[in-house]
mmCIF file of C-alpha atoms in Angstrom:
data_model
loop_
_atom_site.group_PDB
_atom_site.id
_atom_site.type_symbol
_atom_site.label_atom_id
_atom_site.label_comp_id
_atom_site.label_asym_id
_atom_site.label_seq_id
_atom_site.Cartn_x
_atom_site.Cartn_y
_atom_site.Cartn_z
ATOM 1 C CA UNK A 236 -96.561 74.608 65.675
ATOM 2 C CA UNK A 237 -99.868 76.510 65.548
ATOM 3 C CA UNK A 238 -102.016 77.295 62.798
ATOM 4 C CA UNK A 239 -104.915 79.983 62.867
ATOM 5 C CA UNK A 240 -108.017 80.648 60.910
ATOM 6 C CA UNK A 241 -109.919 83.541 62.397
ATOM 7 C CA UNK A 242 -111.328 81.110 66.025
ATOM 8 C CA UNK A 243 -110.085 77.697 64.505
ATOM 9 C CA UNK A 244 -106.925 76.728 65.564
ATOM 10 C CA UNK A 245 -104.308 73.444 65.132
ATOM 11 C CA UNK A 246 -101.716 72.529 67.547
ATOM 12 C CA UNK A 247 -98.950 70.364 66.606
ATOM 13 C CA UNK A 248 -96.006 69.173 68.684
ATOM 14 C CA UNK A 249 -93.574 66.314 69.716
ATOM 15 C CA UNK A 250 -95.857 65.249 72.891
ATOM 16 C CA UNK A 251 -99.232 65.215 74.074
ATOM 17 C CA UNK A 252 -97.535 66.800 77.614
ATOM 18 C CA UNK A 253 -96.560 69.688 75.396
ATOM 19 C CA UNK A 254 -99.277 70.586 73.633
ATOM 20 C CA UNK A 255 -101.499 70.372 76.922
ATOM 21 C CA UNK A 256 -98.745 72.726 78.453
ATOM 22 C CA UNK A 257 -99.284 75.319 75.355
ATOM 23 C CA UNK A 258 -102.816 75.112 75.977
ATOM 24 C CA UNK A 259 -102.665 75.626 80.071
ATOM 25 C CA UNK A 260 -100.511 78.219 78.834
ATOM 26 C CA UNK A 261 -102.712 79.774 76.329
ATOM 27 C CA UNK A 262 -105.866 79.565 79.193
ATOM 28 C CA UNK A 263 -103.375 81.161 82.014
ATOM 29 C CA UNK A 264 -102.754 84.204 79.641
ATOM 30 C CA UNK A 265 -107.048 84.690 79.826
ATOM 31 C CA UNK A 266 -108.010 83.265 76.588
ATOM 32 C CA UNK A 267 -111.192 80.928 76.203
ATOM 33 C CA UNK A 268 -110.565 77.868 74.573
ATOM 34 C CA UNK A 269 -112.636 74.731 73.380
ATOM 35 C CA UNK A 270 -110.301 71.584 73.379
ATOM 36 C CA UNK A 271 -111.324 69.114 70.295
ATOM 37 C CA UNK A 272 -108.953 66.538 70.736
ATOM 38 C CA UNK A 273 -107.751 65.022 67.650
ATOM 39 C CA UNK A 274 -108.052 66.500 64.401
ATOM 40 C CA UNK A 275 -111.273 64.840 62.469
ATOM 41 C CA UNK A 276 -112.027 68.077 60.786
ATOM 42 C CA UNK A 277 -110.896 71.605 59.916
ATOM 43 C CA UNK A 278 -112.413 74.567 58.461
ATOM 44 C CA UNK A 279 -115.182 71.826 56.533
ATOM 45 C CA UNK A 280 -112.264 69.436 55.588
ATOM 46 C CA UNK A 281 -111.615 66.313 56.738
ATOM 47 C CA UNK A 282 -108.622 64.555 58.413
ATOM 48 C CA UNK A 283 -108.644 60.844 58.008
ATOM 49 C CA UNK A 284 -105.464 59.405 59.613
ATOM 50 C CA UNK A 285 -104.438 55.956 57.665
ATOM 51 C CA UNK A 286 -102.350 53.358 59.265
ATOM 52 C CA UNK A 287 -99.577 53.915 56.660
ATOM 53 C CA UNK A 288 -99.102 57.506 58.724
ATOM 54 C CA UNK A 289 -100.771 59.118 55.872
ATOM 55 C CA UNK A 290 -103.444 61.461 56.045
ATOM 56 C CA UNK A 291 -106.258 61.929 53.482
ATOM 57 C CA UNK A 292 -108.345 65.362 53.375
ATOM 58 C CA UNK A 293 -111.542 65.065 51.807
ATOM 59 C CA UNK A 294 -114.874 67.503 51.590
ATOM 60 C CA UNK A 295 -117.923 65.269 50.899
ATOM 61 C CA UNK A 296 -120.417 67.212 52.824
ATOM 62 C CA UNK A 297 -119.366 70.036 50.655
ATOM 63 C CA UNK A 298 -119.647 67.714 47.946
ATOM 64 C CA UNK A 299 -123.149 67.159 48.923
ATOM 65 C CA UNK A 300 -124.207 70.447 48.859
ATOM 66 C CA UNK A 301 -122.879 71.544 45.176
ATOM 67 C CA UNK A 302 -124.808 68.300 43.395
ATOM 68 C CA UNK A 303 -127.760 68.719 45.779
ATOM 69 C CA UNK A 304 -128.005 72.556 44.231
ATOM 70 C CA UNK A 305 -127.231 71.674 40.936
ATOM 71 C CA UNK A 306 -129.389 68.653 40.555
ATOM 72 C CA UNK A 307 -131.927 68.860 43.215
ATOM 73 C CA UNK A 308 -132.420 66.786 46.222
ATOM 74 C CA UNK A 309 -135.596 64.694 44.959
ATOM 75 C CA UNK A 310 -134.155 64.476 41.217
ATOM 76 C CA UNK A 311 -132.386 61.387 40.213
ATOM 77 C CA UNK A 312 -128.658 61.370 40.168
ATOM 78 C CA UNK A 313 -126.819 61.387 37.020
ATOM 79 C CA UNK A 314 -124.279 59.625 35.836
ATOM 80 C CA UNK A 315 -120.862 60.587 36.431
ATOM 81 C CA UNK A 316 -118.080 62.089 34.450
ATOM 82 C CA UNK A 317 -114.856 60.509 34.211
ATOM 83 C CA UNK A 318 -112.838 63.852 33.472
ATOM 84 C CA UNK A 319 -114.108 67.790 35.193
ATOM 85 C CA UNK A 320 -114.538 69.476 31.126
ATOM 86 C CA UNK A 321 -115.382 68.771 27.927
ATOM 87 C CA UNK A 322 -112.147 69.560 25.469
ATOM 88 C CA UNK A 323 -113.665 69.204 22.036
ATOM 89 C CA UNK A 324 -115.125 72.959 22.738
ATOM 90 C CA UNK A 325 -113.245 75.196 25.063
ATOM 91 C CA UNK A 326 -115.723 78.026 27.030
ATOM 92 C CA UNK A 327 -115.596 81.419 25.604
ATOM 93 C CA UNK A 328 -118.126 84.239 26.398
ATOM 94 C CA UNK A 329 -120.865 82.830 23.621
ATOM 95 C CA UNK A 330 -122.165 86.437 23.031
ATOM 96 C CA UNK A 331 -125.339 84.729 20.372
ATOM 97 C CA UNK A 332 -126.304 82.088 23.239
ATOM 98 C CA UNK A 333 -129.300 82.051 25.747
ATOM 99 C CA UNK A 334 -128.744 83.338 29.046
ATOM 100 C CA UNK A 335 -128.937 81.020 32.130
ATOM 101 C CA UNK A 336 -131.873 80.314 33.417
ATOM 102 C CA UNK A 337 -131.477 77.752 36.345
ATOM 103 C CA UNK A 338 -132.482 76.453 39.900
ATOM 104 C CA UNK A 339 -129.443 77.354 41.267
ATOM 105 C CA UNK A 340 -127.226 80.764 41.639
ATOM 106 C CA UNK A 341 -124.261 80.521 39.653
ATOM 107 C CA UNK A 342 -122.136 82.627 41.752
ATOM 108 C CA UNK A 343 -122.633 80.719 45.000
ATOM 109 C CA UNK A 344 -121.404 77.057 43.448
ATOM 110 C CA UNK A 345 -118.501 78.894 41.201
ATOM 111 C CA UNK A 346 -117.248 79.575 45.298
ATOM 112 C CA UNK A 347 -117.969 76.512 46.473
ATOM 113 C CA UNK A 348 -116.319 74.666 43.829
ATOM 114 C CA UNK A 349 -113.124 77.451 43.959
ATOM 115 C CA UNK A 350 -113.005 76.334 47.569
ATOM 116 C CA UNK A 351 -113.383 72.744 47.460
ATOM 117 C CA UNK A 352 -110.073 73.357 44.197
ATOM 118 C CA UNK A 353 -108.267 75.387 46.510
ATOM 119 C CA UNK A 354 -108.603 73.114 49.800
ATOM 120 C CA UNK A 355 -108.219 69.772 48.726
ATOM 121 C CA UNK A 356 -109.204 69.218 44.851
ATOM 122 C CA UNK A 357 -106.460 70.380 42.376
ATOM 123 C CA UNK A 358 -107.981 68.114 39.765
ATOM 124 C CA UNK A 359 -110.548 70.566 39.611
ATOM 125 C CA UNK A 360 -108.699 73.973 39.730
ATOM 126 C CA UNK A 361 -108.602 74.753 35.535
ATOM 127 C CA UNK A 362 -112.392 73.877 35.527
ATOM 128 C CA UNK A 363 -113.231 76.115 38.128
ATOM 129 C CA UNK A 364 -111.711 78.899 36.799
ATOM 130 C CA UNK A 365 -112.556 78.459 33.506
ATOM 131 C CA UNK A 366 -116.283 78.163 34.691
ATOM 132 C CA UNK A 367 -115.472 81.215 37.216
ATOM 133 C CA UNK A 368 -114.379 83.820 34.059
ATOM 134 C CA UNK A 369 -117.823 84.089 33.281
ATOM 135 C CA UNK A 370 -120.158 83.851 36.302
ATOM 136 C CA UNK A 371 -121.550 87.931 35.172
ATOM 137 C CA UNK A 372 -123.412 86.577 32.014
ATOM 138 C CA UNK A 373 -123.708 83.388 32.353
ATOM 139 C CA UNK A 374 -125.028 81.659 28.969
ATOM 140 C CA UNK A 375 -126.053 78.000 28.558
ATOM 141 C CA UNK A 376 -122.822 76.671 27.702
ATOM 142 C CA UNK A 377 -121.435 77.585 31.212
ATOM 143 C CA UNK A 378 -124.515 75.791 32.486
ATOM 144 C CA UNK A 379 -124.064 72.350 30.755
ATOM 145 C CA UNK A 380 -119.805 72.945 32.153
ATOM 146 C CA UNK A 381 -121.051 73.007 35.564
ATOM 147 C CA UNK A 382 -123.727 69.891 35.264
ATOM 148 C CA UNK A 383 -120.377 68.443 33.520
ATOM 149 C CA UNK A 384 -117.933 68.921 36.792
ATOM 150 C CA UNK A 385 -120.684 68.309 39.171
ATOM 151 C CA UNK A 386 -121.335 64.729 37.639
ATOM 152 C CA UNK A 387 -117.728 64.667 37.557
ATOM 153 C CA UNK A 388 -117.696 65.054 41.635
ATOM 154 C CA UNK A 389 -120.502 62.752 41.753
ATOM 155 C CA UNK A 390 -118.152 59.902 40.768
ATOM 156 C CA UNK A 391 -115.265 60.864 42.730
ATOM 157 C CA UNK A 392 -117.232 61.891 45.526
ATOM 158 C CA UNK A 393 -115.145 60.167 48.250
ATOM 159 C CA UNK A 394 -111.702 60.761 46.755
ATOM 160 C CA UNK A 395 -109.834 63.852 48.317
ATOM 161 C CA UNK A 396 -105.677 64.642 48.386
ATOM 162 C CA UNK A 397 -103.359 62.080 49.972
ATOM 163 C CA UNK A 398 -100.366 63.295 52.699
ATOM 164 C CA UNK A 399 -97.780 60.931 53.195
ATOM 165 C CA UNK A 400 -94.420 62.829 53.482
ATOM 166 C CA UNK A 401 -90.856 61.682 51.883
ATOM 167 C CA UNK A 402 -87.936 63.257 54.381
ATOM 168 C CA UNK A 403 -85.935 62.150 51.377
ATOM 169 C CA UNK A 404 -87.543 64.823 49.179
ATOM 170 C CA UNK A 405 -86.942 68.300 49.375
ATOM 171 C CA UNK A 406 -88.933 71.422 47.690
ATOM 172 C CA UNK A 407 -90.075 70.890 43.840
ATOM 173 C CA UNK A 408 -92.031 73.767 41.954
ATOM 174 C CA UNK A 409 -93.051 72.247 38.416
ATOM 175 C CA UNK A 410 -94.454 75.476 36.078
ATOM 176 C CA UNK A 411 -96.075 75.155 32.676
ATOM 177 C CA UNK A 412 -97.973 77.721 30.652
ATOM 178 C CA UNK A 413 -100.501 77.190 27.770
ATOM 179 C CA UNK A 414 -100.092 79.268 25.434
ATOM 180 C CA UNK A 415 -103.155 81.496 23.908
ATOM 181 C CA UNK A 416 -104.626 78.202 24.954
ATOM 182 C CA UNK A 417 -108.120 80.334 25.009
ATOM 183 C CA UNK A 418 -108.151 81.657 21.521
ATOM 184 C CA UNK A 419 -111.331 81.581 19.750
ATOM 185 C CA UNK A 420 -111.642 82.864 16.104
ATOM 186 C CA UNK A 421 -115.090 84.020 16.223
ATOM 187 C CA UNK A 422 -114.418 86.612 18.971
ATOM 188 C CA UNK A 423 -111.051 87.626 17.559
ATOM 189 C CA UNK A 424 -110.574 91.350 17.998
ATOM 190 C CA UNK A 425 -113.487 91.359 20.285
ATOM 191 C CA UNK A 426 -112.686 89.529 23.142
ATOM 192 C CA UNK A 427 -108.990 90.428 24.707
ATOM 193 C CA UNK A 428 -109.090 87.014 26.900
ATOM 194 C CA UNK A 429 -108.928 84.904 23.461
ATOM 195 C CA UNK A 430 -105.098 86.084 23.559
ATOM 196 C CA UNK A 431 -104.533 85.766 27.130
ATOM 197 C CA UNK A 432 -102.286 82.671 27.959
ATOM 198 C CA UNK A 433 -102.982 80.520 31.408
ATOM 199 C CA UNK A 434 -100.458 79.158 33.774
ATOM 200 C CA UNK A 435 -99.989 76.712 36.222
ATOM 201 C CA UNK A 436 -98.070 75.419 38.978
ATOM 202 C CA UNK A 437 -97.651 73.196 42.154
ATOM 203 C CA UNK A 438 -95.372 73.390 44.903
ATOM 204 C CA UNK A 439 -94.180 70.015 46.865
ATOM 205 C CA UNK A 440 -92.359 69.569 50.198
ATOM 206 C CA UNK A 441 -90.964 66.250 51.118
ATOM 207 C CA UNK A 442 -93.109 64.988 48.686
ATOM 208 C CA UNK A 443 -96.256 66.475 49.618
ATOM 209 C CA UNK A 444 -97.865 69.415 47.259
ATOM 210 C CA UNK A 445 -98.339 72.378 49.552
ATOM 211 C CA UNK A 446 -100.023 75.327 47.115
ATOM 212 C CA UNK A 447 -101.221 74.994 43.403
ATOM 213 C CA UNK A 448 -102.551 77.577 41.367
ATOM 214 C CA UNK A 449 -104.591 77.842 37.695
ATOM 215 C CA UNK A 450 -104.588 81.494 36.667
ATOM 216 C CA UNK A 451 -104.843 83.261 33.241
ATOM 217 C CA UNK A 452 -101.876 85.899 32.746
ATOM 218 C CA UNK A 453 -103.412 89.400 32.789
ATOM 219 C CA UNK A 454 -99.935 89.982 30.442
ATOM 220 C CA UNK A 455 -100.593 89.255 26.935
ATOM 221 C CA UNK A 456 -97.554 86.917 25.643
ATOM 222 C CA UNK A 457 -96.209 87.157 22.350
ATOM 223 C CA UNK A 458 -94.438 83.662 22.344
ATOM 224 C CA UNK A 459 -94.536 80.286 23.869
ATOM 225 C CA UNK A 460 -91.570 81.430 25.552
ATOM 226 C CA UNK A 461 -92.864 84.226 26.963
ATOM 227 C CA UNK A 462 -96.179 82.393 28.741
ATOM 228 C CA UNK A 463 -93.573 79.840 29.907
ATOM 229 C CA UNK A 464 -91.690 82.918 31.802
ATOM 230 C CA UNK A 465 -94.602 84.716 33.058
ATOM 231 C CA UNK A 466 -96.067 81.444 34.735
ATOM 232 C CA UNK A 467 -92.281 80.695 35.808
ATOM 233 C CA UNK A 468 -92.180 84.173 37.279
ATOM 234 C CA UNK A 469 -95.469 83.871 38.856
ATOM 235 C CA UNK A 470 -94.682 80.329 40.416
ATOM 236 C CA UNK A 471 -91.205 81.745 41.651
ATOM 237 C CA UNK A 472 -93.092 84.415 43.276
ATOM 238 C CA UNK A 473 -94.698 81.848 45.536
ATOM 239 C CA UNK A 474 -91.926 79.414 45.944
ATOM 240 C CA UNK A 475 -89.358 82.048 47.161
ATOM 241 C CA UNK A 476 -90.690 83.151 50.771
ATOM 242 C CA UNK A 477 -91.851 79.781 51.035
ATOM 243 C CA UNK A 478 -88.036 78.213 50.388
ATOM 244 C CA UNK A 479 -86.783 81.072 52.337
ATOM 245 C CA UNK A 480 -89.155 79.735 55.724
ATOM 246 C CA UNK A 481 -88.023 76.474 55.112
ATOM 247 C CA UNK A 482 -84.416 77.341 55.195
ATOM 248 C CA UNK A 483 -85.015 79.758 58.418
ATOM 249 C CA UNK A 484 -86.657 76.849 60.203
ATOM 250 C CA UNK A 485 -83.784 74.817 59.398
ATOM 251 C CA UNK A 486 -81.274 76.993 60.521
ATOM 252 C CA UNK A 487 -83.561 76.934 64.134
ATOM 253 C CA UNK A 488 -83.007 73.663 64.764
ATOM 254 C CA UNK A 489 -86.802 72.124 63.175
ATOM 255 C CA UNK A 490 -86.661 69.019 61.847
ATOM 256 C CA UNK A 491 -87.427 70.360 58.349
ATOM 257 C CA UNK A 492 -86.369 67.251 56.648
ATOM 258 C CA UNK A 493 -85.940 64.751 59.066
ATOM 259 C CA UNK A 494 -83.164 62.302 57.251
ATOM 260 C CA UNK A 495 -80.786 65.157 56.901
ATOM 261 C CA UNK A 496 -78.614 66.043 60.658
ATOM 262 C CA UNK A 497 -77.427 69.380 58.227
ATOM 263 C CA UNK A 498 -80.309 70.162 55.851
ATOM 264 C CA UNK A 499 -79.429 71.813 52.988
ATOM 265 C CA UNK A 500 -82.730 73.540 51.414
ATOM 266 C CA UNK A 501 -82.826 73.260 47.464
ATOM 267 C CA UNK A 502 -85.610 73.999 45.436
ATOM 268 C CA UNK A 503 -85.649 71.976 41.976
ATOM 269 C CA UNK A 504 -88.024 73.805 39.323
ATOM 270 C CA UNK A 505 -88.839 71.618 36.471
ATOM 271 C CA UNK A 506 -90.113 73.495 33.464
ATOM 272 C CA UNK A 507 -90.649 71.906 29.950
ATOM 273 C CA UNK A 508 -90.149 74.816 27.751
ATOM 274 C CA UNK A 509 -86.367 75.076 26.484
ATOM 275 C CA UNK A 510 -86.250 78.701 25.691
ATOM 276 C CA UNK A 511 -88.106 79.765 28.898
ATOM 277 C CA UNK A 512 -85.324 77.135 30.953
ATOM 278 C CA UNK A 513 -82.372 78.981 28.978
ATOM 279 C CA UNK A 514 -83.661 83.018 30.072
ATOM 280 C CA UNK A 515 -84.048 81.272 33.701
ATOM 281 C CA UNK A 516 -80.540 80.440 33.912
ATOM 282 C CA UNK A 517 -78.613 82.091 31.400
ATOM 283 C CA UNK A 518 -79.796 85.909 31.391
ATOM 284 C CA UNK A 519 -78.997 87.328 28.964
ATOM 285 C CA UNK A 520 -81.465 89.326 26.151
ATOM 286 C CA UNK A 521 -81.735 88.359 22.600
ATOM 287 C CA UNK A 522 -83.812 89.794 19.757
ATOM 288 C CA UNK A 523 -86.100 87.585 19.963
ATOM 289 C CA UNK A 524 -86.559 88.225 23.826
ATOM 290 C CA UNK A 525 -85.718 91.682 24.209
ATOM 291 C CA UNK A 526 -89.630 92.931 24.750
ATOM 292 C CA UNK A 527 -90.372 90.596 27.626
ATOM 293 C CA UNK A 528 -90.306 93.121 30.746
ATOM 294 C CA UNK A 529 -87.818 93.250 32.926
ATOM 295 C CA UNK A 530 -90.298 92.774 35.987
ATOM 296 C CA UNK A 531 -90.518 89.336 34.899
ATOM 297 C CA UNK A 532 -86.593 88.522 35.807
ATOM 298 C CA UNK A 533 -87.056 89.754 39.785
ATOM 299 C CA UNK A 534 -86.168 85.681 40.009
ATOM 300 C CA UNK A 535 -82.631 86.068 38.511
ATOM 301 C CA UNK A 536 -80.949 87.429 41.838
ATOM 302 C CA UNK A 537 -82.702 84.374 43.348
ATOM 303 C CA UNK A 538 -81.601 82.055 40.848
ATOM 304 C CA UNK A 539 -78.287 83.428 39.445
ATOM 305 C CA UNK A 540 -76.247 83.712 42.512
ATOM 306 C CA UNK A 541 -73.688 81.159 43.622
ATOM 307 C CA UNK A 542 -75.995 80.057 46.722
ATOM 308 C CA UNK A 543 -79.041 80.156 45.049
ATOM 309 C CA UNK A 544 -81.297 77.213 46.200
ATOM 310 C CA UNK A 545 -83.208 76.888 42.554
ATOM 311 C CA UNK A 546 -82.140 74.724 39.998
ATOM 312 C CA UNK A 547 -83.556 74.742 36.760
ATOM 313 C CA UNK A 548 -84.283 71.481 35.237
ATOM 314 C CA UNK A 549 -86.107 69.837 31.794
ATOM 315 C CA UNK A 550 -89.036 68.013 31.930
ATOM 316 C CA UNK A 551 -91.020 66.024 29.199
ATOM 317 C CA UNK A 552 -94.047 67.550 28.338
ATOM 318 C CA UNK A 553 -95.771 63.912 28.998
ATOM 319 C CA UNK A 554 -94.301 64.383 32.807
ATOM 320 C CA UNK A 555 -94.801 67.747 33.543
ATOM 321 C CA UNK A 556 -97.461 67.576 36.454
ATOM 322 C CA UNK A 557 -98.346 71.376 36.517
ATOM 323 C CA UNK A 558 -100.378 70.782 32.516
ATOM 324 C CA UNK A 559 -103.444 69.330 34.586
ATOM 325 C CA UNK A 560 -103.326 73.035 35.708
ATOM 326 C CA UNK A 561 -103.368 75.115 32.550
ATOM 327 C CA UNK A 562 -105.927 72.629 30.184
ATOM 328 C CA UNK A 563 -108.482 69.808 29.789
ATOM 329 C CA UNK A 564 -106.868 67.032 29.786
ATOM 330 C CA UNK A 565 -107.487 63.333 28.274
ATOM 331 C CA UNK A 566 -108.954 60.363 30.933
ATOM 332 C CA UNK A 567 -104.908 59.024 30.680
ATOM 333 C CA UNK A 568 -103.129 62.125 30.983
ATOM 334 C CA UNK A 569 -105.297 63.600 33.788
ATOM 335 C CA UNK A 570 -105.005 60.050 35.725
ATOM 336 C CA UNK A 571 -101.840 60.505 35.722
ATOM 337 C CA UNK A 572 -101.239 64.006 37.148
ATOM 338 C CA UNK A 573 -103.896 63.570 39.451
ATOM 339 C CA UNK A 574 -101.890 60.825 40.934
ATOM 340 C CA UNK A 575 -99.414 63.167 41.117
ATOM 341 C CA UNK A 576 -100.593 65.911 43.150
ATOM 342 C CA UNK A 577 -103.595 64.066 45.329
ATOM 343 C CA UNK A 578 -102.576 60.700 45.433
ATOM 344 C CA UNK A 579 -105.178 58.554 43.970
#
C-alpha cells in the first residue's frame, strides 16, 4: 500500500523484504528516493506507535506555533479552556463591533487551526469553522473566540486522535444536522447565514474514524427534517466511493477486515432524526416533504436496492457522536464524543 502527498510518501506491507523490494523497484525504474525508516512523522503529524498496537497522531509543534502567535512568545501563558467555544453567545457577523486589531493575522491561524481539525483534531472542527466564516471582517468577538480555542489547545496540548483498529467492526457513518442552529434575531433579514443550518458527520472503519466534516448547508432548510437530509445526503456523498473501495479491495483478496475469510462490506448509518430516517428508507413524498429537491435522494438507488450495503438505523440524540460536529457542546457531552472519535 502506498500513500502520496506531492514528494512524501508511506509504504505499507506484510514484510520488511517487501517493502525494500518496492523500493529497489521504485530506484531501478530511475526515481530518487530518501529512505526514512519508520514512520515518526508525516506531513507535520506525528506517529507514536503504543505497545497496545495502537497508534496516536498528534501536532504539538503546530500547536506551538498557533499559541506562540496568538499569545506571544515572552507573554505569560494563560490558563486553559476546558471546552474550544463559548455557547452562552453563538458568533454572528457583529456589524456595531470594533474591528480587530491584533498581533497576529487572522487568516494565517484560521488555516492552521483548519489543518490541525482536519489532520488529527475533530474536537476542534465546529470551532474552526465557525471562527473561519468570518476571517474578511474580523470584529472583536472573533478575537476573544480564537484566544478561547487557543487556551483551549493550551490544555490539551499533548492529546491528538487514537488508532487502534476493531476487525470486528465494519463501516459506520453517524450524520446529524443542527437546525438554523445560527439564527440571530438582530440580523434577521439581513444576514442570510442566520437561516443556514450546519451539518456534521464522521466516518469509521473497523472502528477507527477515517474523515469528519463540520460544514454549514449552502441550502436553506425549511424543517428539522430537511437539515437532517441534506447533512445525510452530504455524508452519503462521502461514504459511498469510500464503501464502494472497501468492497473492491475485498473482492481482491485484501484483508479488509481481517476476522472475516468472506467479508461482507455493510455500512450502518445512524441518524437521530425520525422523519429524516423514514425519507432514507421509505421514499416516498408527502406534503409535508414534497419541496425538498430531488438532488438530495441521489442516495436512494444506493440505499433502496436489495444489495444495498447501508442500513439505516436510530440513534439517541445523547449518543449520536456526529453533534460534537454541528454545535458547542457542554464539558460532559463533548467528553464524551471526543472519546468517541479521538480516543481520549
Amino acid at each position: 500500500m502506498y500513500i502520496l502527498y506531492t514528494d512524501d510518501s508511506i509504504l505499507a506491507g506484510p514484510t520488511e523484504d517487501e517493502l525494500n523490494q518496492c523500493i529497489a523497484d521504485m530506484e531501478k525504474a530511475g526515481l530518487i528516493l530518501t529512505v526514512e525508516g519508520d514512520i515518526a512523522d508525516f506531513l507535520g503529524v506525528n506517529v507514536t506507535k503504543h505497545d497496545d498496537g495502537s497508534f496516536e497522531l498528534t501536532q504539538p509543534r503546530l500547536i506551538d506555533s498557533i499559541i506562540e502567535e496568538v499569545f506571544g512568545k515572552d507573554q505569560a501563558t494563560p490558563s486553559p479552556k476546558a471546552v474550544p467555544m463559548a455557547s452562552s453567545k453563538l458568533l454572528s457577523k457583529h456589524p456595531e463591533s470594533e474591528v480587530l486589531q491584533s498581533r497576529y493575522q487572522v487568516r494565517r491561524i484560521v488555516g492552521k487551526l483548519n489543518f490541525l481539525a482536519n489532520s488529527s483534531r475533530a474536537d476542534l472542527a465546529y470551532a474552526t469553522h465557525q471562527i473561519a466564516r468570518f476571517v474578511s471582517c474580523p470584529k472583536v468577538e472573533h478575537g476573544k473566540a480564537i484566544e478561547w480555542l487557543v487556551r483551549y489547545l493550551i490544555g490539551t496540548r499533548q492529546k491528538g486522535y487514537m488508532i487502534l483498529p476493531d476487525a470486528s467492526k465494519g463501516v459506520e457513518l453517524h450524520a446529524d444536522a443542527d437546525f438554523a442552529g445560527n439564527w440571530d434575531p438582530s440580523l434577521a433579514g439581513e444576514d442570510i447565514d442566520t437561516a443556514r443550518s450546519r451539518h456534521g458527520y464522521v466516518l469509521f472503519f473497523a472502528g477507527v474514524p477515517i474523515f469528519w466534516k463540520s460544514q454549514l448547508q449552502t441550502e436553506i432548510a425549511l424543517s428539522s427534517t430537511e437539515a437532517e437530509v441534506i447533512g445525510l445526503s452530504a455524508a452519503l456523498r462521502t461514504a459511498i466511493p469510500i464503501v464502494n473501495m472497501i468492497a473492491e479491495m475485498a473482492e481482491l483478496g485484501f484483508p479488509v477486515l481481517a476476522k472475516q475469510r468472506e467479508p461482507t462490506i455493510h455500512c450502518r448509518v445512524f441518524e437521530d432524526n425520525s422523519g429524516a430516517l423514514q425519507i432514507a428508507t421509505v421514499p416516498k413524498m408527502r406534503p409535508r416533504t414534497k419541496h425538498i429537491n430531488n438532488k438530495y435522494f441521489h442516495f436512494l438507488e444506493y440505499t433502496t436496492r436489495d444489495d444495498s450495503p447501508f442500513s439505516f438505523h436510530k440513534v439517541g440524540t445523547e449518543e449520536q457522536t456526529a453533534d460534537v460536529l454541528t454545535k458547542p457542546l457542554s464539558l460532559p457531552s463533548l467528553e464524551k464524543h471526543r472519546r468517541s472519535i479521538l480516543g481520549w
